[in-house]
Structures are given as structure tokens and as C-alpha cells.
Amino acid sequence: MMIAFLSNNEMVPLIEALAKRLEVIAPVLSGGQPVFATWNGQELALDAENPLSSPLEFLLPSREALFRYVQLSGRYTFEEPSLPARLILGIRPCDLFAVEVLDRIMTEEPCDQAYLGRRRSTVLVALNCTRPGSECTCAQMGSGPGCVAGYDLALTPLGDGYLVESGSPAGVLILREHPQFFREASNEEIARKEALLAASREQMIMVRPDLSLQSMQEAISAADWERLGDLCLRCGGCSFICPTCHCFNVLDLGVPDGERIRCADSCILSGFSRMTSGANPRATQGERLANWYRDKFVYMPEKIGLPGCVGCGRCHRVCLARFDRRKLEALP
Amino acid sequence: MSEYIPMQAEIEDIDRVTSDTYLISLHILEGKGLSYRPGQFIMVSVFGLGECPISIASSPTRDTLQICIRRAGRITSGIMDSRIGDVLGVRGPCGNGFPLERMGRDILIAGGGSGFATLRSLVNYIVDRRRSFGDVTVIYGARTSQDLYFMQEYKGWQMAGLSVGITVDVGDDSWTGNVGMVTSLLDRLEVSVGSAAICGPPVMINSVANTLLTMGFSNSDIYISLERHMKCGLGKCGHCNIGPHHVCQDGPVFSYDRVRSLLESL
Ligand SMILES: Cc1cc2nc3c(=O)[nH]c(=O)nc-3n(C[C@H](O)[C@H](O)[C@H](O)COP(=O)(O)OP(=O)(O)OC[C@H]3O[C@@H](n4cnc5c(N)ncnc54)[C@H](O)[C@@H]3O)c2cc1C
Ligand code: SF4
Ligand code: FES
């Protein structure tokens, strides 16, 4: 592992250099809100709250072409989309953990090549969280506030600059190829990183001391799902915004030539599991909501050995229903 | 190459099964064709309309790949409105199929409605490998006699030594056979206790399975083919889950004890 220091005023020159050979995705301000977008000189939003739409969008887009079909005298030829070489800058530990969750699901046999293709052509530069958001619970869910694996480079903001740690050969290469922007990190800076992350962790635990994977599992078994289902507005917002939600629909656009695309779908919506006969194995909103929670907190730990909730807090930020998403109880 | 890119299959023949159901024979244009087992399904597509899961209705012991399509909506209509020589997309085979190696020699096959398509694969497999099997009974029920699938094949099955019972829910003047539930056939036919394969509407599955249990079948020897909404057939899209399991990968065939414990655990 290489540990370096990048001062604040070297950040933009570094990104400019990287953007010469890669599409750099970074949090930038758009209409006053931070969003992940292709960087082409916009103001960076690295110290803003983690954007509401997660950078997983660039690994499993909410809409992507699986292939193009072209008809010629009744027969078809198929073209796969070409994938851009990308670097995601500023992916938070929670979202990085979600990448690991998706890796396990999508690349398990039979491997989803469309996902794997994007994943392989994307460099991940993580940004550790020294100032958690008000809904953040990565400390309780075990995904943050500092990332421990899965990154090519990990940045920790130290005030005057960033501690930069390499986590892969691709990360080392970036440090080696751009020596002009980095200097060696001091022991004091390394110690400062640990202290900042420990404080960040403590702050989250202090706000919600009783929350854990186990407390969620208990709440799930005790919940009155039909009551919660009645309170749910059925918008699907929680699932469309969740970084580990990966369910999709497949459809064709265009005749005789066109694209077979996949687009985000949600088990919260009633048509998701409805069958041809009209019968629906999850007939009530309560059953659908229960399935969403069980998938994250019960089924995924069982199937892939990781919780499907990374504690990013996004579902809490978007949900307008009058129930407590952590206690799974109606709000007074 | 992406596993979403289908093979191309030319429609070789289209046969009318009922007024809203056709039997379609396919010839796969690439590679060595499909190697599959009874109970598996394929993802069939009409380019421009989309893709949906369809059971394989033919037996792997025969050359032609066949599917039996019932008009349900856009894609199924698109498949049925195609002509001989047209090209469909085919992916698969998907799913597990019936575990023939564990099913023994004496087999009861029970179908209800359009669920009989997947069982035809199993019946014809047994007919073609007759000496590997013992007492085999086929019972099948549809709403009316006009809705019965594969009528011209029953004779051949009987000639191969299978015992075949057919019933309809609603009789009419043209029908001289049984009227009533599929389960009523179980009293009339001599059924050897062994293993069973069932596909049909949930109510029918449960009543047949429960009758079989009272006859001495073990619930781990009763195999059910389940239907779920499916989009990918690869265990990725999430549409077909029952708890932690994906019916498209872990199923569609489950033993009855497993289905019960899956559904009860929810
Ligand atoms: C394992 C399996 C085997 C099947 N085998 C056969 C078969 O051998 N022959 C046959 O005719 N049909 C079979 N089906 C059913 C067939 O897949 C559906 O009829 C078809 O998907 C409907 O698509 P459509 O575009 O024609 O109808 P649509 O216009 O899409 O919709 C009609 C209805 O079907 C539901 N539906 C849509 N897509 C699906 C889907 N992917 N899965 C389930 N329901 C859906 C819709 O919610 C709607 O209620 C099988 C289904 C499964 C899961
Ligand atoms: S965001 Fe809230 S209201 Fe919307 S579907 Fe999810 S639980 Fe229901
Ligand atoms: S059909 Fe997509 S997961 Fe089963």
C-alpha cells in the first residue's frame, strides 16, 4: 500500500490530468444540490452530503441497453454497447460496500456480463466520511465511515488536503503516474485520519446507539406489515434510490431494429410480481414492503454473507410515509 | 458475450392446440441446438415486443424443440402471430427441470389447464424411455373439452402403457368423458405410490398434492412446477423471488415439502 498526501489545491489539477484518459464521475453542484455527474470543470462537491442518487448508477444504470438488434432479410445481428473507461471520484464507504454487494449478486454464476463489463472498466476513488449526515448509519451497518476494501484509492479529508491510500495496482499506478500532485504522508497525518474516523463513528453510534443488523431483524419479525403497508405511499422511492437495489425490467424499444434495454424496477410496486393469471404472490402492500426489508436484512445476509443495507440513509431521506423505518412502527 | 443475447430460432411449424393456444416447432439456427431436460423453460422473444419465459413442451428424446403458447398479452400474441420461417429469440434452457434421477420408476403426472405444456415434455420423455419406468399415470383437467391440450397424443401414450385420465370442469354435448376435478380421477385410476409431477393453478396443485399425501405419497417425492413473474431467467432481475430463492434458478420445480416450508417461512 502507498500512503500519500494531496493538498486541496492539487485536487482539480489531478482530476484534469485523469480526465484526459478517463471519464471522471464526481459529485458536483447542480441547482445547489450535490449530484454525481461527468466532470468537465464544474465546482466539486466533495465536502457536501453524499448525493441522493448514488454513484451505483454508473455501474448498474437505471436504464441501459443490453444489446442492439438489427434485422436484415428476416435474420438478426446483435451489437453490444461499448463501455466507457471511467473513474468514480468521491464514492463514500457505504456506496463502496454496495458495490461489493452488487458484485456478489451480479457476478455470481450465471455472471451478468453487462454489469461485469462496467465494473471492470471503472476505477473507484473512495472518500472516507469524517462528517456523517444526519441519517447516516454506516457505523452500525459495518460499511463505514472509513472504507477497508474494494477501493483503488481512498481519500480522507484532513482539512488542508487529503490522505490518499492505494488499495489496488490501479490505484498505485495513479499515484506513480502523477507524482507532481502528491507528497509522502507524515505519521501525524496518518494518525489524524484514524482519529477523525473514530470520532465520526462515535458520533453516529451516539445518535442511534440501539441500531444494528440484529435490531432491524427483530423489528422485521415484530412489525405489523399490513399497517405499515397502509401507510406506504407506494411510490417506490426507497427502492429506486437504494444503492443495493438492483431489480430490473427488460423491454424492447424499436421495430424492426432497436434496443433491448433494462431499467430499474421495484418489488414495492404491485405489478412487479403479478403473474399472467392476474394472481399476485405478494398481493398486499404490506407483503411487498416486508419483502423489501427481508431481502436486505434477512435474505442477503443468508445468501451473500453481507447485509443488503449499507446505512447510507437515502431511503429515510426520500420516504414520506408516516412510519419509523428503523423501528418499523407507525409514527404518532 | 452477454448472456442476454439470444440465439435465433426459425419457426418450422405452427399447429393449433386450442382456439387460443398454438404448438410451435423451432429450429435453432446457431450451434448444436439446445440440450435440456423435461421441466426446464426458455426465454422466448419477438424482437421489438420483448421476451418472456415459456416452458419447453417437447421431450429432449425427440429432435424438434417445441413450445406451446397461450395468448395472454403482447409478447405471447406476437409469438402466435408469427409465421413459419420467421425468427424468434431463444435463451436457455433455464431452471432446474424435473429431477428424474430421484423420481424412481412409478410416476404420477398431474396437469391442470395450460400447465400441462411442461408436463408433455416429461410424458413424451417417459414414452420414449419406456423401459426405464414402471407404472406411469397421467391425469389432466381443463375447463372445457375445447380447452384440452394435445388430444391426439393421448392414444399413443396409452399404447405405450401409460394410464391416462382426462377430465373437464364443465361438460357439454360433445363431451362423453369425465366431468369434475382432476383429483376425482385419482379414485378411478389405479395409481402406484411413487413420485409425482404436478403443474397447474395453485388450488389444483394443493388439492392433488393433499390427495396424494393421503394415498401414501411422501411430500418429498411430490414435485411441483411453480409459476412466477420472470424477466431475466438468470437470478438477477428479482421478479421471481420466494424469500431468498429465485424460482428461475432454484426452480421452477420444487418438492412439495420445500414449497411448503418456503411459503410458510414468509
Ligand atoms: C416458468 C414459466 C413457464 C411458462 N410457460 C409458458 C408456456 O409454456 N406457454 C405460455 O403460453 N405461457 C407460459 N408462461 C407464461 C408466460 O410467460 C406469460 O403468459 C407471458 O409472460 C405473458 O407475456 P405477454 O407479453 O404475452 O403478456 P403481457 O401483456 O405482458 O401481460 C399479461 C399478464 O402477464 C403478466 N406478465 C407479464 N410478464 C410476465 C412474465 N415475464 N412472467 C409472468 N407473468 C408476466 C402481466 O403482469 C399481465 O398480468 C410461463 C411462465 C413461467 C414463469
Ligand atoms: S419511499 Fe416510503 S412511501 Fe415510497 S414506496 Fe418506499 S416505503 Fe413506501
Ligand atoms: S427471472 Fe429474473 S431473477 Fe428470476
XYZ file of C-alpha atoms and ligand atoms in Angstrom:
663
model
C 0.000 0.000 0.000
C 1.179 3.532 -0.755
C 0.115 6.387 1.501
C 0.390 9.911 0.138
C -0.903 13.394 0.787
C -2.778 15.519 -1.740
C -3.212 19.160 -0.817
C -6.564 20.813 -1.537
C -5.259 22.954 -4.359
C -3.834 19.941 -6.204
C -7.235 18.215 -6.406
C -8.506 19.963 -9.536
C -5.204 19.643 -11.434
C -5.165 15.928 -10.585
C -8.722 15.454 -11.883
C -7.856 17.420 -15.008
C -4.951 15.063 -15.624
C -7.119 11.953 -15.007
C -9.918 13.289 -17.213
C -7.533 13.267 -20.167
C -7.811 9.460 -20.409
C -10.908 8.550 -18.394
C -14.440 9.826 -17.946
C -14.299 11.190 -14.392
C -17.539 10.960 -12.414
C -17.557 13.166 -9.334
C -20.010 14.879 -7.008
C -20.655 18.353 -8.401
C -23.207 21.002 -7.529
C -26.271 21.127 -9.741
C -29.050 23.541 -8.786
C -27.435 23.824 -5.358
C -27.605 20.047 -4.788
C -24.693 17.615 -4.970
C -25.048 15.031 -7.747
C -22.698 12.522 -9.336
C -22.025 13.621 -12.901
C -19.342 13.558 -15.559
C -16.797 16.151 -14.519
C -15.920 18.797 -17.056
C -14.774 21.632 -14.914
C -17.796 22.097 -12.630
C -17.350 23.041 -8.990
C -16.675 19.890 -6.951
C -18.956 18.998 -4.050
C -16.619 16.673 -2.152
C -17.482 18.159 1.242
C -21.255 18.209 0.662
C -23.569 15.453 1.929
C -23.464 12.193 -0.074
C -25.681 12.829 -3.144
C -29.211 11.460 -3.000
C -28.735 9.477 -6.183
C -25.910 7.019 -5.645
C -22.871 6.543 -7.892
C -24.002 2.916 -8.381
C -25.981 4.493 -11.224
C -22.727 4.322 -13.214
C -22.290 0.575 -12.596
C -25.911 -0.559 -12.907
C -27.642 2.336 -14.670
C -31.355 2.878 -14.081
C -31.616 2.406 -17.817
C -29.111 0.735 -20.115
C -29.076 -1.065 -23.437
C -28.276 -4.772 -23.118
C -27.773 -5.047 -26.863
C -28.978 -3.669 -30.162
C -30.826 -5.898 -32.625
C -30.603 -5.183 -36.331
C -32.741 -7.027 -38.836
C -31.595 -7.937 -42.326
C -33.803 -10.164 -44.511
C -35.532 -11.752 -41.565
C -32.360 -12.565 -39.616
C -30.820 -10.544 -36.811
C -27.392 -9.353 -35.855
C -26.677 -8.175 -32.321
C -24.384 -5.415 -31.171
C -23.266 -4.943 -27.604
C -22.816 -1.390 -26.362
C -19.263 -0.185 -25.896
C -18.448 0.758 -22.330
C -16.577 3.925 -21.370
C -13.448 3.742 -19.191
C -14.422 5.609 -16.045
C -13.189 6.784 -12.704
C -15.671 7.466 -9.928
C -14.242 10.028 -7.553
C -15.790 10.535 -4.142
C -17.686 7.276 -3.722
C -18.428 7.001 0.017
C -17.684 3.871 2.064
C -21.386 2.966 2.239
C -21.733 3.066 -1.548
C -18.433 1.231 -1.945
C -19.876 -1.507 0.262
C -22.936 -1.531 -2.003
C -20.570 -2.188 -4.925
C -19.341 -5.289 -3.080
C -22.970 -6.367 -2.543
C -23.776 -5.924 -6.240
C -20.538 -7.683 -7.233
C -21.583 -10.751 -5.298
C -25.105 -10.754 -6.714
C -24.422 -9.845 -10.320
C -21.244 -11.840 -10.894
C -22.424 -14.994 -9.161
C -22.949 -17.707 -11.827
C -24.534 -17.117 -14.285
C -22.445 -13.929 -14.352
C -24.090 -10.757 -15.625
C -21.554 -9.641 -18.241
C -23.230 -6.279 -18.754
C -22.558 -5.420 -15.111
C -19.123 -7.013 -15.051
C -18.099 -5.051 -18.145
C -18.870 -1.711 -16.499
C -17.392 -2.818 -13.214
C -14.090 -3.827 -14.812
C -13.735 -0.552 -16.693
C -14.379 1.627 -13.639
C -11.707 2.894 -11.222
C -13.030 3.652 -7.732
C -11.598 6.537 -5.720
C -13.345 6.459 -2.372
C -13.890 9.337 0.026
C -13.970 8.458 3.704
C -16.563 10.220 5.834
C -15.291 12.433 8.618
C -18.634 14.260 8.885
C -21.582 11.841 8.711
C -25.000 13.025 7.525
C -27.938 13.151 9.914
C -29.475 9.910 8.553
C -26.175 8.032 8.179
C -25.744 4.714 9.989
C -22.774 3.128 8.208
C -21.050 2.620 11.564
C -23.951 0.469 12.785
C -24.241 -1.427 9.477
C -20.492 -2.053 9.281
C -19.802 -0.310 5.973
C -18.097 2.899 7.159
C -17.159 5.626 7.963
C -13.757 4.518 6.649
C -13.544 2.007 3.829
C -11.392 -1.052 4.356
C -11.525 -2.791 0.976
C -12.794 -2.547 -2.561
C -11.215 0.805 -3.496
C -8.438 1.646 -5.908
C -7.639 4.804 -3.953
C -9.174 6.023 -0.693
C -9.154 9.677 0.270
C -9.648 11.004 3.799
C -10.221 14.747 4.137
C -7.821 16.182 6.718
C -8.772 19.864 6.311
C -5.797 21.170 4.372
C -5.825 18.226 1.991
C -6.436 14.506 1.673
C -4.655 11.441 2.923
C -4.511 9.133 -0.095
C -4.175 5.366 0.301
C -3.852 2.896 -2.524
C -5.915 -0.280 -2.430
C -5.081 -1.862 -5.766
C -2.473 -1.848 -8.532
C -4.700 0.568 -10.484
C -4.560 2.946 -7.508
C -0.789 2.631 -7.181
C -0.477 3.426 -10.879
C -2.382 6.694 -10.467
C -0.015 7.729 -7.653
C 3.064 6.739 -9.677
C 1.908 8.410 -12.868
C 1.151 11.745 -11.192
C 3.981 12.275 -8.686
C 3.799 16.049 -9.142
C 0.490 16.239 -7.198
C 1.384 14.075 -4.211
C 3.891 14.070 -1.415
C 4.552 11.374 1.158
C 2.137 11.448 4.086
C 3.508 12.053 7.567
C 2.856 9.773 10.552
C 0.915 12.622 12.121
C -1.395 12.761 9.092
C -1.972 9.015 9.211
C -2.797 9.264 12.920
C -5.101 12.227 12.245
C -7.091 10.124 9.762
C -7.648 7.411 12.373
C -8.743 9.955 14.992
C -11.162 11.702 12.629
C -12.777 8.428 11.553
C -13.054 7.206 15.146
C -14.837 10.440 16.080
C -17.123 10.141 13.074
C -18.014 6.596 14.058
C -18.694 7.618 17.653
C -20.937 10.444 16.547
C -23.150 8.065 14.549
C -23.344 5.492 17.329
C -24.227 8.220 19.819
C -27.206 9.352 17.727
C -28.600 5.805 17.336
C -26.982 3.560 19.954
C -29.506 0.731 19.649
C -29.468 0.258 15.897
C -27.863 -2.857 14.455
C -28.459 -5.529 11.844
C -29.948 -7.580 14.656
C -32.258 -4.799 15.857
C -33.550 -4.494 12.291
C -34.121 -8.241 12.063
C -36.052 -8.134 15.317
C -38.126 -5.171 14.151
C -38.873 -7.054 10.930
C -40.240 -10.084 12.771
C -42.283 -7.940 15.135
C -43.672 -5.475 12.563
C -47.362 -5.128 11.723
C -46.768 -5.209 7.972
C -50.352 -4.637 6.921
C -50.443 -1.435 8.992
C -47.125 -0.261 7.504
C -48.367 -1.222 4.039
C -51.366 1.050 4.535
C -49.057 3.920 5.464
C -46.726 3.348 2.494
C -47.421 5.715 -0.421
C -46.353 3.056 -2.942
C -44.042 5.431 -4.764
C -41.097 3.016 -4.911
C -38.775 5.888 -3.990
C -36.971 3.873 -1.321
C -36.019 1.174 -3.814
C -35.129 3.411 -6.738
C -32.747 5.348 -4.503
C -31.231 2.395 -2.630
C -27.655 1.624 -3.754
C -28.089 -2.138 -3.304
C -31.489 -2.372 -5.020
C -30.821 -3.969 -8.380
C -34.147 -5.344 -9.629
C -34.900 -4.552 -13.231
C -37.352 -4.881 -16.050
C -36.350 -5.874 -19.586
C -38.031 -4.394 -22.641
C -37.571 -3.804 -26.344
C -37.557 -0.390 -27.946
C -37.868 -0.253 -31.725
C -39.064 -2.335 -34.686
C -37.560 -3.812 -36.832
C -34.258 -2.545 -35.411
C -33.890 -1.369 -31.864
C -32.515 -1.947 -28.409
C -33.318 -4.424 -25.686
C -32.925 -2.375 -22.554
C -33.135 -2.982 -18.854
C -34.460 -0.377 -16.487
C -34.824 -0.191 -12.736
C -37.914 -1.894 -11.324
C -39.159 -2.230 -7.754
C -40.645 -5.014 -5.657
C -42.548 -2.256 -3.832
C -44.757 -1.807 -6.905
C -47.790 -4.082 -7.251
C -47.152 -5.183 -10.855
C -43.679 -6.454 -10.044
C -44.693 -9.974 -9.087
C -48.159 -10.150 -10.666
C -48.479 -13.185 -12.919
C -50.219 -13.748 -16.225
C -53.287 -15.154 -14.495
C -53.626 -11.902 -12.553
C -52.758 -13.714 -9.319
C -50.088 -11.957 -7.282
C -47.880 -13.936 -4.866
C -47.358 -10.701 -2.900
C -50.866 -9.381 -3.066
C -50.787 -6.674 -0.400
C -48.574 -3.607 0.039
C -47.661 -4.959 3.470
C -46.277 -8.160 1.925
C -44.328 -6.148 -0.650
C -42.815 -3.849 1.971
C -41.945 -6.848 4.144
C -40.230 -8.486 1.177
C -38.140 -5.328 0.601
C -36.956 -5.274 4.217
C -36.435 -9.015 4.492
C -34.414 -9.075 1.297
C -31.978 -6.542 2.738
C -31.762 -7.653 6.345
C -32.555 -11.375 6.232
C -32.175 -12.898 2.751
C -28.998 -11.120 1.636
C -27.011 -11.910 4.799
C -28.073 -15.518 4.241
C -27.335 -15.580 0.508
C -24.213 -13.465 0.061
C -22.961 -13.061 3.604
C -23.443 -9.292 3.606
C -26.351 -7.118 4.732
C -28.249 -5.514 1.865
C -28.428 -2.277 3.869
C -25.265 -0.192 3.904
C -26.634 2.539 6.181
C -26.477 5.347 3.598
C -29.754 6.745 4.925
C -31.166 7.558 1.491
C -34.494 5.730 1.983
C -35.009 7.811 5.120
C -34.313 10.971 3.159
C -36.885 10.210 0.435
C -39.691 8.381 2.257
C -42.750 10.496 3.060
C -44.732 7.713 4.718
C -45.607 8.188 8.380
C -43.657 5.305 9.832
C -40.294 4.937 11.517
C -38.116 2.998 9.090
C -35.772 1.806 11.842
C -38.324 0.707 14.423
C -40.834 -0.313 11.735
C -43.624 1.277 13.706
C -46.232 3.863 12.755
C -45.317 7.428 13.731
C -47.702 9.005 16.250
C -20.731 -12.268 -24.909
C -23.673 -11.030 -22.900
C -25.936 -13.804 -21.614
C -28.886 -11.595 -22.574
C -28.194 -12.024 -26.291
C -30.465 -14.816 -27.515
C -29.934 -17.490 -30.126
C -32.053 -17.185 -33.249
C -34.659 -19.857 -33.840
C -36.673 -20.239 -37.010
C -40.309 -21.251 -36.756
C -40.576 -24.596 -38.580
C -44.188 -25.370 -37.911
C -47.251 -23.977 -36.164
C -50.049 -26.244 -35.015
C -53.345 -25.240 -33.409
C -53.852 -26.832 -29.962
C -56.964 -24.898 -28.910
C -58.523 -21.653 -30.126
C -56.077 -19.593 -28.034
C -53.087 -21.946 -27.887
C -50.588 -22.989 -30.577
C -47.812 -25.551 -30.612
C -44.777 -24.031 -32.289
C -41.790 -26.020 -33.558
C -38.474 -24.215 -33.579
C -35.196 -24.816 -35.311
C -32.244 -23.154 -33.624
C -30.074 -21.596 -36.307
C -26.805 -21.434 -34.397
C -24.612 -24.087 -32.801
C -25.742 -27.549 -31.798
C -29.219 -26.593 -30.665
C -30.421 -26.887 -27.109
C -29.686 -29.610 -24.609
C -32.360 -29.661 -21.957
C -34.399 -31.808 -19.583
C -38.155 -32.087 -19.020
C -39.402 -29.276 -16.794
C -36.964 -26.608 -17.967
C -38.052 -23.436 -19.743
C -36.616 -20.971 -22.234
C -36.804 -17.205 -22.596
C -38.506 -16.568 -25.928
C -38.501 -13.210 -27.640
C -40.058 -11.378 -30.523
C -37.673 -8.537 -31.302
C -39.478 -5.273 -30.761
C -42.052 -6.746 -28.364
C -39.838 -8.327 -25.719
C -39.020 -11.583 -24.026
C -40.951 -13.932 -21.714
C -40.495 -17.326 -20.028
C -42.003 -20.302 -21.878
C -41.856 -23.960 -20.857
C -40.285 -26.420 -23.221
C -43.151 -28.643 -24.371
C -41.087 -31.186 -26.313
C -39.009 -34.049 -24.975
C -35.213 -33.982 -25.345
C -35.529 -37.505 -26.750
C -37.002 -36.007 -29.933
C -35.354 -33.761 -32.489
C -37.706 -30.812 -32.649
C -37.829 -28.131 -29.973
C -41.449 -27.232 -29.315
C -43.244 -24.619 -27.252
C -46.923 -24.317 -26.541
C -48.105 -20.716 -26.368
C -51.326 -19.364 -24.929
C -52.402 -15.870 -25.916
C -52.001 -13.761 -22.767
C -50.772 -10.362 -23.910
C -48.313 -8.562 -26.136
C -45.422 -10.996 -26.388
C -47.410 -14.221 -26.483
C -49.613 -12.698 -29.191
C -46.505 -11.623 -31.077
C -45.187 -15.194 -30.981
C -48.541 -16.631 -32.093
C -48.962 -14.122 -34.902
C -45.549 -15.028 -36.356
C -45.395 -17.212 -39.459
C -43.402 -20.248 -40.489
C -39.924 -19.031 -41.442
C -39.955 -16.102 -39.008
C -37.189 -15.828 -36.445
C -37.676 -15.719 -32.667
C -35.039 -15.221 -29.985
C -34.375 -18.119 -27.609
C -32.257 -18.125 -24.434
C -31.720 -21.036 -22.121
C -32.547 -23.618 -21.116
C -33.359 -22.030 -17.746
C -34.264 -23.548 -14.417
C -33.729 -26.993 -12.943
C -36.313 -29.312 -14.557
C -37.735 -32.484 -13.002
C -35.160 -34.499 -11.003
C -35.690 -37.744 -12.947
C -32.730 -39.392 -11.240
C -34.588 -39.101 -7.926
C -38.109 -39.826 -9.143
C -37.909 -43.611 -9.421
C -39.889 -45.807 -11.818
C -43.509 -45.234 -10.791
C -44.612 -41.716 -11.598
C -47.900 -39.869 -11.419
C -48.169 -36.818 -13.679
C -50.964 -34.343 -12.916
C -51.722 -31.287 -15.034
C -54.272 -28.514 -14.851
C -55.033 -26.097 -17.711
C -52.107 -24.609 -19.589
C -49.678 -26.016 -17.008
C -49.870 -29.242 -18.979
C -47.393 -27.898 -21.578
C -44.340 -28.501 -19.387
C -45.653 -31.970 -18.401
C -45.941 -33.037 -22.053
C -42.140 -32.903 -22.164
C -41.998 -35.344 -19.247
C -44.732 -37.640 -20.607
C -43.079 -37.960 -24.019
C -39.705 -38.490 -22.367
C -41.156 -41.420 -20.410
C -42.865 -42.798 -23.536
C -39.515 -42.734 -25.388
C -37.602 -44.289 -22.472
C -40.429 -46.595 -21.501
C -38.247 -49.404 -20.146
C -36.637 -47.132 -17.544
C -40.035 -46.526 -15.948
C -42.725 -48.624 -14.284
C -46.350 -47.682 -13.588
C -46.931 -44.253 -15.052
C -50.256 -42.420 -14.767
C -51.166 -39.147 -16.457
C -54.147 -37.173 -15.206
C -55.157 -33.906 -16.755
C -58.039 -31.480 -16.417
C -59.076 -28.370 -18.336
C -62.073 -26.065 -18.151
C -63.992 -27.458 -21.134
C -63.257 -30.090 -23.772
C -62.323 -27.271 -26.159
C -59.535 -26.274 -23.780
C -57.849 -29.680 -23.631
C -54.263 -29.744 -24.904
C -52.639 -32.476 -27.054
C -55.790 -34.567 -27.521
C -54.435 -36.539 -30.461
C -51.495 -37.741 -28.338
C -53.414 -39.497 -25.526
C -53.890 -42.685 -27.606
C -50.165 -43.008 -28.210
C -49.461 -42.600 -24.507
C -51.948 -45.337 -23.690
C -50.423 -47.595 -26.313
C -47.065 -47.092 -24.630
C -48.666 -48.492 -21.475
C -49.322 -45.265 -19.598
C -52.639 -44.968 -17.850
C -54.314 -41.726 -18.916
C -57.244 -39.957 -17.268
C -58.806 -36.785 -18.649
C -61.484 -34.593 -17.125
C -63.159 -31.224 -17.720
C -64.707 -28.773 -15.247
C -67.702 -28.083 -17.440
C -69.139 -30.769 -19.720
C -71.132 -30.239 -22.911
C -72.941 -32.318 -25.571
C -69.763 -33.181 -27.454
C -68.032 -34.490 -24.339
C -68.624 -38.058 -23.189
C -65.715 -38.245 -20.762
C -65.257 -37.337 -17.088
C -66.551 -34.118 -15.582
C -65.073 -32.904 -12.307
C -61.842 -32.106 -10.558
C -58.542 -33.727 -11.553
C -58.415 -35.265 -8.089
C -61.592 -37.248 -8.815
C -59.560 -39.214 -11.394
C -57.289 -40.465 -8.636
C -60.110 -42.638 -7.251
C -60.870 -44.104 -10.663
C -57.365 -45.000 -11.777
C -55.062 -47.461 -10.144
C -52.116 -45.353 -9.061
C -48.908 -46.862 -7.694
C -47.369 -44.911 -4.869
C -44.083 -43.433 -6.096
C -43.239 -39.904 -7.122
C -45.395 -37.206 -8.718
C -45.018 -34.210 -11.034
C -47.698 -31.524 -10.826
C -48.229 -28.291 -12.742
C -51.354 -26.184 -12.787
C -53.176 -23.438 -10.879
C -52.263 -23.231 -7.148
C -55.636 -24.584 -5.944
C -55.299 -27.607 -8.206
C -51.702 -28.222 -7.096
C -52.705 -28.188 -3.448
C -55.706 -30.451 -3.826
C -53.787 -33.017 -5.893
C -50.816 -32.934 -3.508
C -53.050 -33.330 -0.467
C -54.862 -36.282 -2.022
C -51.520 -37.891 -2.870
C -50.367 -37.472 0.725
C -53.436 -39.351 1.952
C -52.655 -42.083 -0.589
C -49.231 -42.576 0.981
C -47.000 -40.428 -1.237
C -44.212 -38.758 0.698
C -44.211 -34.966 0.343
C -40.551 -35.012 -0.666
C -41.467 -37.180 -3.678
C -44.121 -34.793 -4.968
C -42.645 -32.256 -7.383
C -44.406 -29.020 -8.244
C -43.568 -26.723 -11.145
C -44.203 -23.155 -9.978
C -45.052 -20.086 -11.993
C -43.724 -16.645 -11.112
C -43.324 -13.366 -12.975
C -39.893 -13.578 -14.660
C -37.813 -11.146 -16.641
C -34.244 -12.443 -16.816
C -34.175 -16.179 -16.093
C -30.702 -15.672 -14.613
C -31.396 -14.928 -10.959
C -30.658 -11.210 -11.367
C -33.826 -9.202 -12.035
C -35.516 -10.142 -8.752
C -39.021 -10.630 -10.173
C -39.419 -14.321 -9.369
C -38.216 -14.498 -5.760
C -39.812 -16.528 -2.997
C -37.898 -15.456 0.087
C -34.191 -15.870 -0.654
C -34.805 -18.169 -3.632
C -35.181 -17.333 -7.284
C -37.725 -19.595 -8.954
C -35.967 -19.099 -12.324
C -32.738 -20.626 -10.967
C -33.607 -22.799 -7.963
C -36.887 -23.864 -9.626
C -39.310 -23.856 -11.292
C -39.521 -27.420 -9.932
C -39.580 -27.814 -6.140
C -40.515 -30.723 -3.937
C -43.802 -30.171 -2.117
C -42.214 -30.160 1.350
C -39.767 -27.487 0.183
C -42.517 -25.330 -1.380
C -44.498 -25.541 1.815
C -41.609 -24.566 4.039
C -40.646 -21.719 1.663
C -44.124 -20.264 1.632
C -44.662 -20.759 5.357
C -41.363 -19.062 6.233
C -42.541 -15.753 4.703
C -41.600 -20.823 -15.839
C -42.731 -20.313 -16.735
C -43.152 -21.080 -17.790
C -44.150 -20.609 -18.641
N -44.531 -21.388 -19.670
C -45.448 -20.940 -20.528
C -45.823 -21.729 -21.661
O -45.326 -22.829 -21.879
N -46.747 -21.220 -22.501
C -47.334 -19.996 -22.292
O -48.160 -19.590 -23.120
N -47.019 -19.244 -21.228
C -46.087 -19.679 -20.344
N -45.752 -18.902 -19.268
C -46.448 -17.625 -19.060
C -45.900 -16.553 -19.973
O -44.570 -16.283 -19.631
C -46.729 -15.285 -19.847
O -48.005 -15.555 -20.379
C -46.132 -14.144 -20.610
O -45.011 -13.650 -19.939
C -47.103 -13.009 -20.764
O -46.479 -12.025 -21.567
P -47.311 -11.163 -22.608
O -46.443 -10.081 -23.114
O -47.942 -12.017 -23.623
O -48.439 -10.566 -21.711
P -48.407 -9.103 -21.018
O -49.135 -8.212 -21.960
O -47.050 -8.685 -20.634
O -49.131 -9.348 -19.693
C -50.193 -10.206 -19.446
C -50.148 -10.533 -17.965
O -48.982 -11.305 -17.692
C -48.197 -10.746 -16.640
N -46.800 -10.909 -17.041
C -46.104 -10.090 -17.831
N -44.834 -10.525 -17.985
C -44.742 -11.685 -17.263
C -43.676 -12.591 -17.026
N -42.462 -12.399 -17.526
N -43.930 -13.666 -16.255
C -45.161 -13.862 -15.740
N -46.193 -13.015 -15.929
C -45.989 -11.924 -16.675
C -48.595 -9.332 -16.567
O -48.456 -8.868 -15.232
C -50.034 -9.356 -17.025
O -50.884 -9.624 -15.945
C -44.771 -19.361 -18.396
C -44.363 -18.594 -17.318
C -43.359 -19.056 -16.483
C -42.922 -18.218 -15.331
S -40.310 5.560 -0.131
Fe -41.740 5.230 1.589
S -43.764 5.682 0.725
Fe -42.380 5.372 -1.042
S -42.616 3.154 -1.505
Fe -40.846 3.343 -0.098
S -41.774 2.968 1.944
Fe -43.483 3.437 0.554
S -36.456 -14.124 -13.598
Fe -35.004 -12.624 -13.036
S -34.438 -13.321 -11.056
Fe -35.704 -14.924 -11.768
